Coordinates of C-alpha atoms in Angstrom, one line a residue:
X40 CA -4.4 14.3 25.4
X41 CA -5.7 12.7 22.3
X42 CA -7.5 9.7 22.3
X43 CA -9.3 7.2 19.6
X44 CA -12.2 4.7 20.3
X45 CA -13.5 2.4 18.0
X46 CA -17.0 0.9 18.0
X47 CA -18.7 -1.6 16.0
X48 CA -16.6 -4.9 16.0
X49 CA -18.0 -8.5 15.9
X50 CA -18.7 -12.0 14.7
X51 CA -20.4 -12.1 11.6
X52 CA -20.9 -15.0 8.9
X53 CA -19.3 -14.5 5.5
X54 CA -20.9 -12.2 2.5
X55 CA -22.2 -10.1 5.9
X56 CA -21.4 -6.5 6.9
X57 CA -20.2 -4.9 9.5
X58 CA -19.8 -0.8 10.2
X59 CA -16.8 -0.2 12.6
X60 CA -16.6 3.9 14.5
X61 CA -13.6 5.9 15.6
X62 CA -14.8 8.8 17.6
X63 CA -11.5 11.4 18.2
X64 CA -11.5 13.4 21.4
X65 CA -8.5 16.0 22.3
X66 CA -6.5 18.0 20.1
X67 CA -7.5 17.0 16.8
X68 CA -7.4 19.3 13.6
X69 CA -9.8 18.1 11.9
X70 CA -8.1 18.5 8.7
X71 CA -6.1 15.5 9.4
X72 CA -6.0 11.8 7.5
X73 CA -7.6 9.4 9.2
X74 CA -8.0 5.7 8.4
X75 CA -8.1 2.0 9.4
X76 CA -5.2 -0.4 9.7
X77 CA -5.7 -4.1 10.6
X78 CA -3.8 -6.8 12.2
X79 CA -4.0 -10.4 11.9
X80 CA -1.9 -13.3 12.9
X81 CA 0.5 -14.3 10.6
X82 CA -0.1 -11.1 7.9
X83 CA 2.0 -8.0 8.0
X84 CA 0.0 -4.6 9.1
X85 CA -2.5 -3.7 6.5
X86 CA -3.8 0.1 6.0
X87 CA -6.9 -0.7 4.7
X88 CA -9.1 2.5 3.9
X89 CA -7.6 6.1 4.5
X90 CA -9.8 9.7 4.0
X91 CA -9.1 13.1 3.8
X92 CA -11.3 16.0 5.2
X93 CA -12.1 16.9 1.4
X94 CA -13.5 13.2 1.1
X95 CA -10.6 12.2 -1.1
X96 CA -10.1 7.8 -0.2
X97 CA -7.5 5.1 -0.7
X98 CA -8.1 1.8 0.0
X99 CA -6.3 -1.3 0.3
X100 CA -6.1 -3.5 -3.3
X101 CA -7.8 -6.6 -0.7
X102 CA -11.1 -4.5 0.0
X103 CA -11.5 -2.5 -3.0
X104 CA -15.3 -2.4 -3.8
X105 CA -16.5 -4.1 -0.8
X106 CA -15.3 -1.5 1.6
X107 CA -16.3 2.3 2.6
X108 CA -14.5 4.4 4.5
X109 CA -16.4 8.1 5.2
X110 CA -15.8 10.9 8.3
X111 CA -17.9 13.2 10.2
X112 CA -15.0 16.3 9.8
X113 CA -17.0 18.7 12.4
X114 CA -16.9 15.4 15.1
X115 CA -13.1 13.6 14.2
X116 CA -15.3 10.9 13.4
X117 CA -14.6 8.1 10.8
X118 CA -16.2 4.9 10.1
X119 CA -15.5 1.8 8.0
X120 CA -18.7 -0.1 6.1
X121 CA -17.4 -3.5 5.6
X122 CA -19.6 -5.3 2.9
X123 CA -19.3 -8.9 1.4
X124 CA -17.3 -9.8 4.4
X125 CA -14.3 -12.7 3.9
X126 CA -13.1 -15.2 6.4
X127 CA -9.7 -13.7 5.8
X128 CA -11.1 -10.1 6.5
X129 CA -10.9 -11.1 10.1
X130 CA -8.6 -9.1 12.0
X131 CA -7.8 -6.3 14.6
X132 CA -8.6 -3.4 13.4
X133 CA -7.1 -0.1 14.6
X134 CA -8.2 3.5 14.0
X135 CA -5.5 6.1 13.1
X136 CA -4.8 9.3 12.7
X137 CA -2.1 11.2 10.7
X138 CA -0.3 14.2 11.9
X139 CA -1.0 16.5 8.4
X140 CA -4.2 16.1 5.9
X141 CA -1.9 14.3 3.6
X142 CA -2.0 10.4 3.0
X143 CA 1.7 10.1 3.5
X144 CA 1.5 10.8 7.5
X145 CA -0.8 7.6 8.0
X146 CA 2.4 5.6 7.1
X147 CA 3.1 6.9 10.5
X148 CA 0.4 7.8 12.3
X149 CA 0.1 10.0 15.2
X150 CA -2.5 8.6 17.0
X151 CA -3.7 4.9 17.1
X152 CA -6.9 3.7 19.0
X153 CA -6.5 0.5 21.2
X154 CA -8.7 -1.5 18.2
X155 CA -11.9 -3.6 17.8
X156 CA -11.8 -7.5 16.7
X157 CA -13.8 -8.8 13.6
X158 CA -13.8 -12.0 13.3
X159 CA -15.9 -13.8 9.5
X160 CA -16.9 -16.7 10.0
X161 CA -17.0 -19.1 7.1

């Protein structure tokens, strides 16, 4: 049994921040890619930030230098630092969890949490 709970969602104004948590219980190596995906109406599904265990990111072209995706490795824990926050940055967004250490699995991810809503007001 594996299972993925985000924390940290809201309503914030835009240019605000927000820090979103995915806390991963069961069996989890904890050498495993882990990122955030969002979902918004209208927009395809977005990865935006991924991480390996060596610290190693990727990020979405749309949040590049306003987001900051980090992990606790010994606790399966990741978390997103959303900074200059954008109207159109509001979304679901959904923790994952890749099925090797390698970017390539979160295409396909192993494990998804149920998601928390942002929503940027403007």
């Amino acid at each position: 049994q594996v299972q993925l709970v985000e924390s940290g969602g809201g309503l914030v104004q835009a240019g605000g921040s927000l820090r979103l948590s995915c806390a991963a219980s069961g069996s989890i190596f904890s050498i495993n890619v882990m990122g955030w995906y969002r979902q918004a109406p209208g927009k395809q599904r977005e990865l935006v930030a991924a991480i390996t265990s060596g610290g190693s990111t990727n990020y979405a072209d749309s949040v590049k230098g306003r987001f900051t995706i980090s992990r606790d490795n010994a606790r399966n824990t990741v978390y997103l630092q959303m900074n200059s926050l954008k109207p159109e940055d509001t979304a679901v967004y959904l923790c994952a969890v890749g099925i090797s250490g390698s970017y390539y699995s979160l295409k396909t991810p192993g494990y998804w949490g149920q998601g928390t809503q942002v929503t940027v007001s403007s």
